[in-house]
Short mmCIF file of C-alpha atoms and ligand atoms in Angstrom, two decimals:
data_model
loop_
_atom_site.label_atom_id
_atom_site.label_comp_id
_atom_site.label_asym_id
_atom_site.label_seq_id
_atom_site.Cartn_x
_atom_site.Cartn_y
_atom_site.Cartn_z
CA UNK A 264 -12.52 22.42 -12.00
CA UNK A 265 -13.05 19.27 -14.32
CA UNK A 266 -13.82 15.99 -13.03
CA UNK A 267 -12.19 12.66 -15.13
CA UNK A 268 -14.45 9.67 -13.80
CA UNK A 269 -18.10 9.61 -12.16
CA UNK A 270 -17.33 6.37 -10.76
CA UNK A 271 -16.82 5.01 -7.19
CA UNK A 272 -14.82 7.82 -6.34
CA UNK A 273 -16.08 10.28 -8.73
CA UNK A 274 -19.34 9.98 -7.86
CA UNK A 275 -18.71 10.37 -4.01
CA UNK A 276 -16.33 14.11 -4.90
CA UNK A 277 -19.87 15.29 -6.56
CA UNK A 278 -22.12 14.64 -3.34
CA UNK A 279 -19.06 16.07 -0.92
CA UNK A 280 -19.00 19.48 -3.23
CA UNK A 281 -22.57 19.01 -3.71
CA UNK A 282 -23.48 19.13 -0.34
CA UNK A 283 -20.40 21.00 1.42
CA UNK A 284 -20.76 23.96 -1.54
CA UNK A 285 -21.26 26.10 2.07
CA UNK A 286 -18.62 25.01 4.26
CA UNK A 287 -15.92 24.50 0.98
CA UNK A 288 -16.47 28.28 -0.10
CA UNK A 289 -16.00 29.75 3.24
CA UNK A 290 -12.53 28.31 3.70
CA UNK A 291 -12.21 28.92 -0.39
CA UNK A 292 -13.60 32.10 -0.96
CA UNK A 293 -15.30 31.41 -4.09
CA UNK A 294 -17.55 28.28 -5.28
CA UNK A 295 -16.05 25.19 -6.84
CA UNK A 296 -17.87 24.72 -9.95
CA UNK A 297 -17.04 20.88 -11.75
CA UNK A 298 -17.86 22.33 -15.20
CA UNK A 299 -17.50 19.07 -17.40
CA UNK A 300 -17.19 15.20 -15.94
CA UNK A 301 -15.46 12.52 -18.20
CA UNK A 302 -16.89 9.72 -18.41
CA UNK A 303 -16.55 6.37 -20.67
CA UNK A 304 -20.44 5.41 -20.90
CA UNK A 305 -23.00 8.65 -21.75
CA UNK A 306 -25.61 6.17 -21.51
CA UNK A 307 -24.73 4.50 -18.31
CA UNK A 308 -26.80 4.75 -15.65
CA UNK A 309 -26.05 6.77 -12.44
CA UNK A 310 -26.90 7.27 -8.52
CA UNK A 311 -25.51 10.56 -8.93
CA UNK A 312 -27.14 13.25 -11.01
CA UNK A 313 -25.27 15.41 -13.62
CA UNK A 314 -26.34 17.11 -16.23
CA UNK A 315 -26.03 15.25 -19.55
CA UNK A 316 -24.56 18.71 -21.07
CA UNK A 317 -21.81 17.75 -18.53
CA UNK A 318 -20.69 15.02 -19.61
CA UNK A 319 -18.17 14.35 -22.03
CA UNK A 320 -16.16 11.07 -23.35
CA UNK A 321 -13.78 13.22 -25.13
CA UNK A 322 -10.66 13.95 -22.22
CA UNK A 323 -10.03 17.17 -24.75
CA UNK A 324 -13.19 18.83 -23.84
CA UNK A 325 -11.35 19.08 -20.33
CA UNK A 326 -7.74 19.27 -21.09
CA UNK A 327 -8.13 21.96 -23.35
CA UNK A 328 -10.90 24.04 -21.86
CA UNK A 329 -9.23 27.53 -20.96
CA UNK A 330 -11.88 27.85 -18.57
CA UNK A 331 -11.05 25.21 -16.40
CA UNK A 332 -7.76 25.60 -13.64
CA UNK A 333 -7.92 22.29 -11.91
CA UNK A 334 -8.52 18.77 -13.34
CA UNK A 335 -9.47 15.91 -10.62
CA UNK A 336 -8.51 12.57 -11.96
CA UNK A 337 -10.42 9.51 -11.04
CA UNK A 338 -10.80 7.22 -14.04
CA UNK A 339 -7.85 4.86 -13.03
CA UNK A 340 -5.47 3.71 -15.31
CA UNK A 341 -1.78 4.32 -16.21
CA UNK A 342 -0.22 5.03 -19.47
CA UNK A 343 -3.07 6.68 -21.57
CA UNK A 344 -3.93 8.28 -18.27
CA UNK A 345 -0.20 9.80 -18.06
CA UNK A 346 -0.86 11.31 -21.15
CA UNK A 347 -4.14 13.18 -20.15
CA UNK A 348 -2.13 14.57 -17.05
CA UNK A 349 1.14 15.97 -18.63
CA UNK A 350 -0.75 17.65 -21.08
CA UNK A 351 -3.13 19.02 -18.66
CA UNK A 352 -0.04 20.06 -16.62
CA UNK A 353 1.02 21.32 -20.22
CA UNK A 354 -2.05 23.43 -20.38
CA UNK A 355 -0.85 24.48 -17.31
CA UNK A 356 -3.62 23.37 -14.94
CA UNK A 357 -3.32 22.23 -11.87
CA UNK A 358 -3.87 17.90 -10.60
CA UNK A 359 -5.62 16.40 -8.28
CA UNK A 360 -5.22 12.62 -8.20
CA UNK A 361 -6.27 9.36 -6.46
CA UNK A 362 -4.03 7.45 -8.85
CA UNK A 363 -1.47 5.31 -6.73
CA UNK A 364 -0.47 2.98 -10.17
CA UNK A 365 0.48 6.56 -12.08
CA UNK A 366 1.94 7.93 -9.02
CA UNK A 367 3.64 5.06 -8.35
CA UNK A 368 4.94 4.59 -11.84
CA UNK A 369 5.43 7.91 -13.35
CA UNK A 370 4.76 10.28 -10.13
CA UNK A 371 8.41 11.72 -10.65
CA UNK A 372 8.45 12.88 -13.77
CA UNK A 373 4.82 14.43 -13.40
CA UNK A 374 5.55 16.16 -10.87
CA UNK A 375 8.58 17.33 -12.46
CA UNK A 376 6.63 18.73 -15.53
CA UNK A 377 4.33 20.46 -12.54
CA UNK A 378 6.81 22.03 -10.81
CA UNK A 379 8.16 23.18 -14.53
CA UNK A 380 4.80 24.74 -15.19
CA UNK A 381 4.10 25.85 -11.51
CA UNK A 382 1.27 23.19 -11.22
CA UNK A 383 -0.14 21.52 -7.91
CA UNK A 384 -0.32 17.70 -8.01
CA UNK A 385 -1.62 16.69 -5.29
CA UNK A 386 -2.72 12.89 -4.27
CA UNK A 387 -3.91 12.47 -0.92
CA UNK A 388 -6.32 9.33 -1.83
CA UNK A 389 -4.28 7.51 -3.40
CA UNK A 390 -2.71 6.06 -0.57
CA UNK A 391 -4.85 5.27 2.52
CA UNK A 392 -7.97 6.54 0.81
CA UNK A 393 -9.84 8.56 3.61
CA UNK A 394 -7.27 8.43 5.94
CA UNK A 395 -4.66 11.94 6.24
CA UNK A 396 -0.84 10.02 5.41
CA UNK A 397 0.94 12.12 2.36
CA UNK A 398 0.43 16.08 3.39
CA UNK A 399 1.23 14.76 7.31
CA UNK A 400 3.88 12.95 5.51
CA UNK A 401 5.26 15.76 3.77
CA UNK A 402 4.56 18.77 6.30
CA UNK A 403 3.89 17.74 9.57
CA UNK A 404 7.28 15.20 9.42
CA UNK A 405 9.39 18.60 7.89
CA UNK A 406 11.09 18.86 10.96
CA UNK A 407 12.08 15.33 11.96
CA UNK A 408 13.91 12.29 10.05
CA UNK A 409 11.45 9.58 9.22
CA UNK A 410 13.48 6.21 8.68
CA UNK A 411 10.36 3.69 8.95
CA UNK A 412 6.49 3.91 7.80
CA UNK A 413 5.19 0.43 7.98
CA UNK A 414 1.30 -0.05 6.90
CA UNK A 415 -1.38 -1.96 6.07
CA UNK A 416 -2.14 0.08 2.98
CA UNK A 417 -5.20 -2.77 1.86
CA UNK A 418 -8.64 -3.69 2.93
CA UNK A 419 -9.08 -6.33 0.56
CA UNK A 420 -6.19 -8.41 2.12
CA UNK A 421 -6.77 -7.04 5.23
CA UNK A 422 -9.77 -8.52 5.19
CA UNK A 423 -9.13 -11.82 3.82
CA UNK A 424 -6.11 -12.14 6.26
CA UNK A 425 -9.04 -11.16 9.97
CA UNK A 426 -11.01 -13.41 8.49
CA UNK A 427 -8.73 -16.18 8.21
CA UNK A 428 -7.57 -15.25 11.60
CA UNK A 429 -10.79 -15.74 13.75
CA UNK A 430 -12.96 -18.69 10.73
CA UNK A 431 -12.25 -21.75 10.53
CA UNK A 432 -12.32 -21.23 5.88
CA UNK A 433 -9.83 -21.38 3.99
CA UNK A 434 -8.28 -19.03 1.35
CA UNK A 435 -9.71 -19.55 -0.88
CA UNK A 436 -13.80 -19.44 0.71
CA UNK A 437 -12.61 -16.12 2.21
CA UNK A 438 -11.12 -14.50 -1.23
CA UNK A 439 -14.98 -15.63 -2.36
CA UNK A 440 -17.07 -14.02 0.34
CA UNK A 441 -14.93 -10.79 -0.20
CA UNK A 442 -16.01 -11.03 -3.83
CA UNK A 443 -19.75 -10.60 -2.63
CA UNK A 444 -19.31 -8.19 -0.58
CA UNK A 445 -17.63 -6.15 -3.13
CA UNK A 446 -13.92 -5.83 -0.60
CA UNK A 447 -12.34 -7.77 -3.68
CA UNK A 448 -12.15 -7.28 -7.20
CA UNK A 449 -13.37 -10.11 -10.01
CA UNK A 450 -9.59 -10.88 -10.92
CA UNK A 451 -8.12 -9.75 -7.47
CA UNK A 452 -4.75 -10.03 -8.39
CA UNK A 453 -3.42 -7.02 -8.28
CA UNK A 454 -4.48 -7.07 -3.89
CA UNK A 455 -3.52 -10.18 -3.38
CA UNK A 456 -0.68 -10.03 -4.85
CA UNK A 457 0.44 -7.17 -3.48
CA UNK A 458 1.17 -4.91 -6.46
CA UNK A 459 -1.20 -2.67 -4.98
CA UNK A 460 0.12 -2.34 -1.86
CA UNK A 461 4.09 -2.04 -3.76
CA UNK A 462 2.83 1.16 -5.59
CA UNK A 463 1.45 2.56 -2.39
CA UNK A 464 4.65 1.85 -0.27
CA UNK A 465 7.46 3.56 -2.91
CA UNK A 466 4.59 6.56 -2.74
CA UNK A 467 5.22 7.12 1.47
CA UNK A 468 9.09 6.06 1.40
CA UNK A 469 9.59 8.53 -1.78
CA UNK A 470 7.68 11.48 0.74
CA UNK A 471 8.82 9.95 4.19
CA UNK A 472 13.12 9.86 2.89
CA UNK A 473 12.34 12.72 -0.02
CA UNK A 474 13.86 10.63 -2.74
CA UNK A 475 12.90 9.22 -6.21
CA UNK A 476 11.46 5.83 -5.60
CA UNK A 477 9.24 3.54 -7.78
CA UNK A 478 7.19 0.51 -8.06
CA UNK A 479 10.38 -1.49 -9.47
CA UNK A 480 12.41 -1.08 -6.18
CA UNK A 481 9.73 -2.99 -4.15
CA UNK A 482 10.20 -6.25 -3.22
CA UNK A 483 6.54 -7.67 -3.50
CA UNK A 484 5.23 -10.96 -2.08
CA UNK A 485 1.18 -11.85 -2.03
CA UNK A 486 -1.03 -13.91 0.44
CA UNK A 487 -2.00 -16.24 -1.72
CA UNK A 488 0.25 -19.01 -0.36
CA UNK A 489 -0.68 -18.21 3.18
CA UNK A 490 -2.34 -21.45 4.81
CA UNK A 491 -4.40 -22.16 8.29
CA UNK A 492 -1.47 -23.84 9.24
CA UNK A 493 0.07 -20.65 9.29
CA UNK A 494 -2.54 -18.74 10.61
CA UNK A 495 -2.15 -21.75 13.79
CA UNK A 496 1.27 -21.17 14.34
CA UNK A 497 1.01 -17.38 14.20
CA UNK A 498 -0.76 -17.68 17.18
CA UNK A 499 0.71 -20.11 19.09
CA UNK A 500 3.13 -17.12 18.69
CA UNK A 501 1.10 -14.79 19.89
CA UNK A 502 1.47 -13.17 16.68
CA UNK A 503 -0.82 -11.95 13.54
CA UNK A 504 -0.33 -12.43 9.32
CA UNK A 505 -0.03 -9.28 8.24
CA UNK A 506 0.57 -8.34 3.97
CA UNK A 507 2.23 -5.36 6.14
CA UNK A 508 4.13 -2.24 3.26
CA UNK A 509 6.72 -1.56 4.64
CA UNK A 510 9.56 0.98 3.51
CA UNK A 511 13.01 1.59 5.71
CA UNK A 512 16.08 3.37 5.76
CA UNK A 513 19.09 3.58 7.29
CA UNK A 514 23.11 5.18 6.60
CA UNK A 515 23.51 2.30 4.05
CA UNK A 516 19.85 2.58 2.10
CA UNK A 517 16.15 1.98 1.60
CA UNK A 518 14.49 -1.12 1.60
CA UNK A 519 10.99 -1.58 0.45
CA UNK A 520 9.33 -3.84 0.67
CA UNK A 521 5.61 -5.31 0.85
CA UNK A 522 5.21 -9.40 2.15
CA UNK A 523 2.44 -11.41 4.84
CA UNK A 524 4.57 -10.90 8.11
CA UNK A 525 3.96 -12.12 10.95
CA UNK A 526 3.53 -9.52 13.51
CA UNK A 527 3.32 -9.68 17.68
CA UNK A 528 -0.10 -9.34 19.10
CA UNK A 529 0.89 -6.37 21.13
CA UNK A 530 1.84 -4.48 18.27
CA UNK A 531 -1.00 -1.77 16.91
CA UNK A 532 -0.94 -2.53 13.29
CA UNK A 533 -1.79 -6.82 14.89
CA UNK A 534 -5.23 -5.77 16.07
CA UNK A 535 -6.60 -3.34 12.64
CA UNK A 536 -9.12 -5.69 11.39
CA UNK A 537 -11.30 -5.44 8.30
CA UNK A 538 -11.04 -3.46 5.27
CA UNK A 539 -9.26 -1.28 7.61
CA UNK A 540 -5.99 0.22 6.92
CA UNK A 541 -3.51 1.98 9.66
CA UNK A 542 0.17 3.68 8.78
CA UNK A 543 2.30 4.01 11.68
CA UNK A 544 5.78 6.23 10.57
CA UNK A 545 9.27 6.16 12.89
CA UNK A 546 10.77 9.46 13.28
CA UNK A 547 13.98 10.13 15.38
CA UNK A 548 12.36 12.96 17.22
CA UNK A 549 8.34 11.99 17.86
CA UNK A 550 8.76 8.02 17.98
CA UNK A 551 5.90 6.49 16.58
CA UNK A 552 2.98 7.63 15.33
CA UNK A 553 -0.07 5.88 13.94
CA UNK A 554 -2.61 6.79 10.89
CA UNK A 555 -5.52 4.56 11.34
CA UNK A 556 -9.27 4.52 9.67
CA UNK A 557 -11.28 3.17 6.31
CA UNK A 558 -8.92 3.23 3.40
CA UNK A 559 -10.96 2.58 0.37
CA UNK A 560 -14.71 3.58 -0.48
CA UNK A 561 -16.30 6.34 -2.30
CA UNK A 562 -16.89 9.37 0.46
CA UNK A 563 -13.52 8.30 2.86
CA UNK A 564 -11.92 8.29 -0.39
CA UNK A 565 -13.55 11.43 -2.03
CA UNK A 566 -12.66 13.37 1.13
CA UNK A 567 -9.49 13.29 0.65
CA UNK A 568 -10.00 13.84 -2.59
CA UNK A 569 -12.01 17.55 -2.26
CA UNK A 570 -9.45 18.09 0.44
CA UNK A 571 -6.89 18.36 -2.29
CA UNK A 572 -8.95 20.43 -4.15
CA UNK A 573 -9.76 23.28 -1.10
CA UNK A 574 -6.12 22.84 -0.51
CA UNK A 575 -5.38 23.59 -5.34
CA UNK A 576 -7.79 26.49 -4.82
CA UNK A 577 -6.29 28.48 -1.29
CA UNK A 578 -3.03 27.69 -3.16
CA UNK A 579 -4.45 29.59 -6.64
CA UNK A 580 -5.65 32.49 -4.27
CA UNK A 581 -2.81 33.26 -2.82
CA UNK A 582 -0.35 32.95 -5.87
CA UNK A 583 1.73 30.26 -4.25
CA UNK A 584 0.57 27.31 -6.65
CA UNK A 585 3.59 24.77 -8.06
CA UNK A 586 6.08 25.55 -4.99
CA UNK A 587 4.37 23.11 -2.00
CA UNK A 588 5.35 20.39 -4.70
CA UNK A 589 7.13 17.94 -2.55
CA UNK A 590 11.35 18.09 -2.19
CA UNK A 591 13.78 15.33 -3.79
CA UNK A 592 16.46 15.58 -2.64
CA UNK A 593 18.30 12.29 -1.08
CA UNK A 594 19.97 10.21 -3.25
CA UNK A 595 18.28 7.53 -3.83
CA UNK A 596 20.76 4.21 -2.85
CA UNK A 597 18.40 0.57 -2.33
CA UNK A 598 19.74 -2.11 -0.45
CA UNK A 599 20.79 -5.05 -1.29
CA UNK A 600 19.87 -8.63 0.06
CA UNK A 601 22.92 -8.75 2.29
CA UNK A 602 22.07 -5.47 3.84
CA UNK A 603 18.82 -5.94 4.79
CA UNK A 604 18.87 -7.94 7.83
CA UNK A 605 15.28 -9.53 9.64
CA UNK A 606 14.04 -11.92 12.02
CA UNK A 607 11.76 -15.14 10.47
CA UNK A 608 9.99 -17.60 10.81
CA UNK A 609 10.69 -20.97 8.85
CA UNK A 610 8.43 -23.91 9.34
CA UNK A 611 9.92 -27.56 8.05
CA UNK A 612 7.73 -30.48 7.11
CA UNK A 613 10.21 -33.77 7.80
CA UNK A 614 9.72 -36.97 5.59
CA UNK A 615 9.91 -39.19 8.00
CA UNK A 616 7.27 -38.22 11.46
CA UNK A 617 8.48 -38.26 14.70
CA UNK A 618 11.65 -39.82 14.20
CA UNK A 619 13.50 -37.25 11.75
CA UNK A 620 12.10 -33.98 13.82
CA UNK A 621 14.96 -34.87 15.93
CA UNK A 622 17.24 -36.16 12.90
CA UNK A 623 16.76 -32.33 11.87
CA UNK A 624 17.41 -30.79 14.87
CA UNK A 625 20.61 -32.34 14.93
CA UNK A 626 21.64 -31.61 11.37
CA UNK A 627 20.81 -28.03 11.73
CA UNK A 628 22.66 -27.99 14.66
CA UNK A 629 25.88 -26.62 14.08
CA UNK A 630 25.63 -26.22 10.25
CA UNK A 631 23.52 -23.43 10.05
CA UNK A 632 25.55 -20.61 12.54
CA UNK A 633 23.00 -17.94 11.25
CA UNK A 634 20.59 -19.85 12.78
CA UNK A 635 20.17 -19.03 17.22
CA UNK A 636 17.08 -20.22 17.76
CA UNK A 637 14.83 -23.37 16.89
CA UNK A 638 12.09 -25.37 18.73
CA UNK A 639 10.70 -28.97 18.22
CA UNK A 640 7.12 -28.44 17.04
CA UNK A 641 4.90 -26.87 19.06
CA UNK A 642 1.42 -28.65 17.64
CA UNK A 643 2.12 -31.89 19.80
CA UNK A 644 -0.51 -34.00 17.21
CA UNK A 645 1.89 -32.83 13.54
CA UNK A 646 4.76 -34.76 14.97
CA UNK A 647 6.17 -34.33 11.43
CA UNK A 648 6.89 -30.11 11.69
CA UNK A 649 9.56 -28.04 12.92
CA UNK A 650 9.29 -24.27 13.62
CA UNK A 651 12.67 -22.31 13.00
CA UNK A 652 12.45 -18.35 15.14
CA UNK A 653 15.74 -16.94 13.56
CA UNK A 654 17.61 -14.33 14.83
CA UNK A 655 18.63 -11.51 12.55
CA UNK A 656 19.94 -12.24 9.52
CA UNK A 657 20.30 -11.22 6.15
CA UNK A 658 17.90 -12.24 3.16
CA UNK A 659 21.26 -13.84 1.57
CA UNK A 660 22.72 -15.86 4.10
CA UNK A 661 18.84 -16.93 4.70
CA UNK A 662 18.20 -17.85 1.29
CA UNK A 663 21.44 -20.16 1.86
CA UNK A 664 20.08 -21.18 4.83
CA UNK A 665 16.76 -22.51 3.16
CA UNK A 666 18.44 -23.98 0.44
CA UNK A 667 20.71 -26.15 2.48
CA UNK A 668 17.80 -26.99 5.14
CA UNK A 669 15.43 -28.71 1.71
CA UNK A 670 18.81 -30.36 0.39
CA UNK A 671 18.69 -32.16 3.75
CA UNK A 672 17.40 -35.50 3.06
CA UNK A 673 15.53 -36.01 6.71
CA UNK A 674 13.71 -32.34 5.15
CA UNK A 675 9.94 -33.13 2.82
CA UNK A 676 9.75 -29.45 2.21
CA UNK A 677 10.39 -26.33 3.64
CA UNK A 678 6.90 -24.89 4.03
CA UNK A 679 6.81 -21.23 4.95
CA UNK A 680 8.84 -18.54 5.64
CA UNK A 681 8.04 -15.40 7.59
CA UNK A 682 9.46 -11.84 8.09
CA UNK A 683 8.58 -11.04 11.67
CA UNK A 684 7.70 -7.72 13.33
CA UNK A 685 7.13 -6.26 16.61
CA UNK A 686 9.08 -9.13 18.43
CA UNK A 687 11.44 -7.67 21.08
CA UNK A 688 13.92 -10.42 21.91
N1 NAP B 712 -13.25 2.82 -5.21
C1 NAP B 712 -11.77 3.10 -4.19
O1 NAP B 712 -12.23 2.82 -3.17
C2 NAP B 712 -10.63 4.33 -4.45
C3 NAP B 712 -9.68 4.36 -3.29
C4 NAP B 712 -8.28 4.86 -3.36
C5 NAP B 712 -8.42 5.53 -4.30
N2 NAP B 712 -9.08 4.95 -5.71
C6 NAP B 712 -8.85 4.86 -6.82
O2 NAP B 712 -9.27 5.80 -7.91
C7 NAP B 712 -9.44 5.73 -9.20
C8 NAP B 712 -10.53 5.66 -9.50
O3 NAP B 712 -11.57 4.68 -9.15
P1 NAP B 712 -12.57 4.48 -8.45
O4 NAP B 712 -13.21 2.97 -7.67
O5 NAP B 712 -13.66 5.23 -8.48
O6 NAP B 712 -13.15 3.82 -10.68
P2 NAP B 712 -14.36 3.40 -11.05
O7 NAP B 712 -15.53 2.89 -9.89
O8 NAP B 712 -14.01 2.32 -11.95
O9 NAP B 712 -14.73 4.33 -11.56
C9 NAP B 712 -13.91 5.19 -13.14
C10 NAP B 712 -14.76 5.88 -13.86
O10 NAP B 712 -13.49 6.68 -14.95
C11 NAP B 712 -14.52 6.63 -15.87
N3 NAP B 712 -13.09 5.91 -17.07
C12 NAP B 712 -12.87 5.40 -16.90
N4 NAP B 712 -11.43 4.99 -17.76
C13 NAP B 712 -11.81 5.97 -18.75
C14 NAP B 712 -11.52 6.65 -19.90
N5 NAP B 712 -10.03 5.87 -20.27
N6 NAP B 712 -12.49 7.75 -20.65
C15 NAP B 712 -13.20 7.99 -19.47
N7 NAP B 712 -13.76 7.41 -18.73
C16 NAP B 712 -13.20 6.60 -18.21
C17 NAP B 712 -15.63 5.71 -15.62
O11 NAP B 712 -16.36 5.79 -16.71
P3 NAP B 712 -18.17 5.34 -16.96
O12 NAP B 712 -19.05 5.42 -15.63
O13 NAP B 712 -18.78 5.77 -18.08
O14 NAP B 712 -17.15 3.34 -16.78
C18 NAP B 712 -16.16 5.47 -14.33
O15 NAP B 712 -16.99 7.05 -14.50
C19 NAP B 712 -8.80 4.87 -9.34
O16 NAP B 712 -7.32 5.47 -9.50
C20 NAP B 712 -8.61 4.12 -7.91
O17 NAP B 712 -6.90 2.98 -7.62
C21 NAP B 712 -10.44 4.42 -6.09
#
């Protein structure tokens, strides 16, 4: 095989192949030999010892080498990487990748090309790092009908939200701590703004619903506006705030979202803390199934990559390469905001202290028949705050309601809005 990338994941792949060679060979029937390794900088000091003549900075040394049957891509990136992999597939090479950005953007094109050329493309590590989720969705749920996938698929944001829930620090302080600990990148935009999770849920949704979904189908929102006050209100309602990636389908179509959600403490995702990931799959026959574990890191992610390498090698041995690619036979219909119904928490700030609260309540009462319940502030000290919990309301109706609330003269602003999950009544 050729290995593209010798960073966090690539080094883990080398380590697992070296340490577990005998065990791997027993499963495959032959040794795995890493014959070339693509890097950017040949002179870089590395923890993993790799013979210098195996290293290259020229991707063609791997893509065009007739002795390389399998390419493991762990360099990251999208456009250039897509070109490398399409070229490699045209040359008849099987692919294993951990690249969610690539698969969440060009997965359809890459899988189509692989099918044409009878090549395998496996990407278990692209979602959930070390957690097996892609193969179970494709294989173990084959006899069932998945209608919802809901997960915490980004460790960085979950670390930050877990800290915000337990400690008294602000978002900015916790983000800085995450960066110092190496859990957040120096530019954390992709994680914090939900982009990383959006790539992942587009992949999971495609597999769960057997259709072609991409990141452009995901409605996403990040966590940078979450305040300590929101966390406090969440707790008063027995909820935690989590960044959830959610894919749902019913007879009317599919909705994909990434957003901070108030989730009831009784729901298993509410107690997933730190950098861990967890994904709940809801299907007709089995009900709720939960996948939990380390969503990133060198060895956990490499374990998934090497699992895929074994799968490719077994398929090669049996002469069935390219036959286990995921099928996409369902029509894709993304729901409009009129068709997506959820429950919401809304926090309103009044502009004039105590007297405004009763004014707001009476202003809301009767105007918005879509809001079936609302409570006065649960914070006795916050005399100018009102919390509303809605029943199921469409997204488009919610937006109309929010605009009307903001137009009320007694209202300073709508301070926060959160989707609620795991709330029974
Ligand atoms: N880290 C995780 O926990 C994790 C988890 C799940 C999925 N992933 C995915 O796995 C992939 C790799 O992540 P990583 O954390 O291992 O990245 P990383 O530590 O930054 O390593 C990237 C490696 O690729 C090489 N590289 C990058 N661009 C290149 C180019 N244009 N040409 C040649 N070599 C290039 C780098 O070379 P140099 O060493 O010379 O700089 C480095 O060895 C990404 O797609 C990521 O999303 C990572």
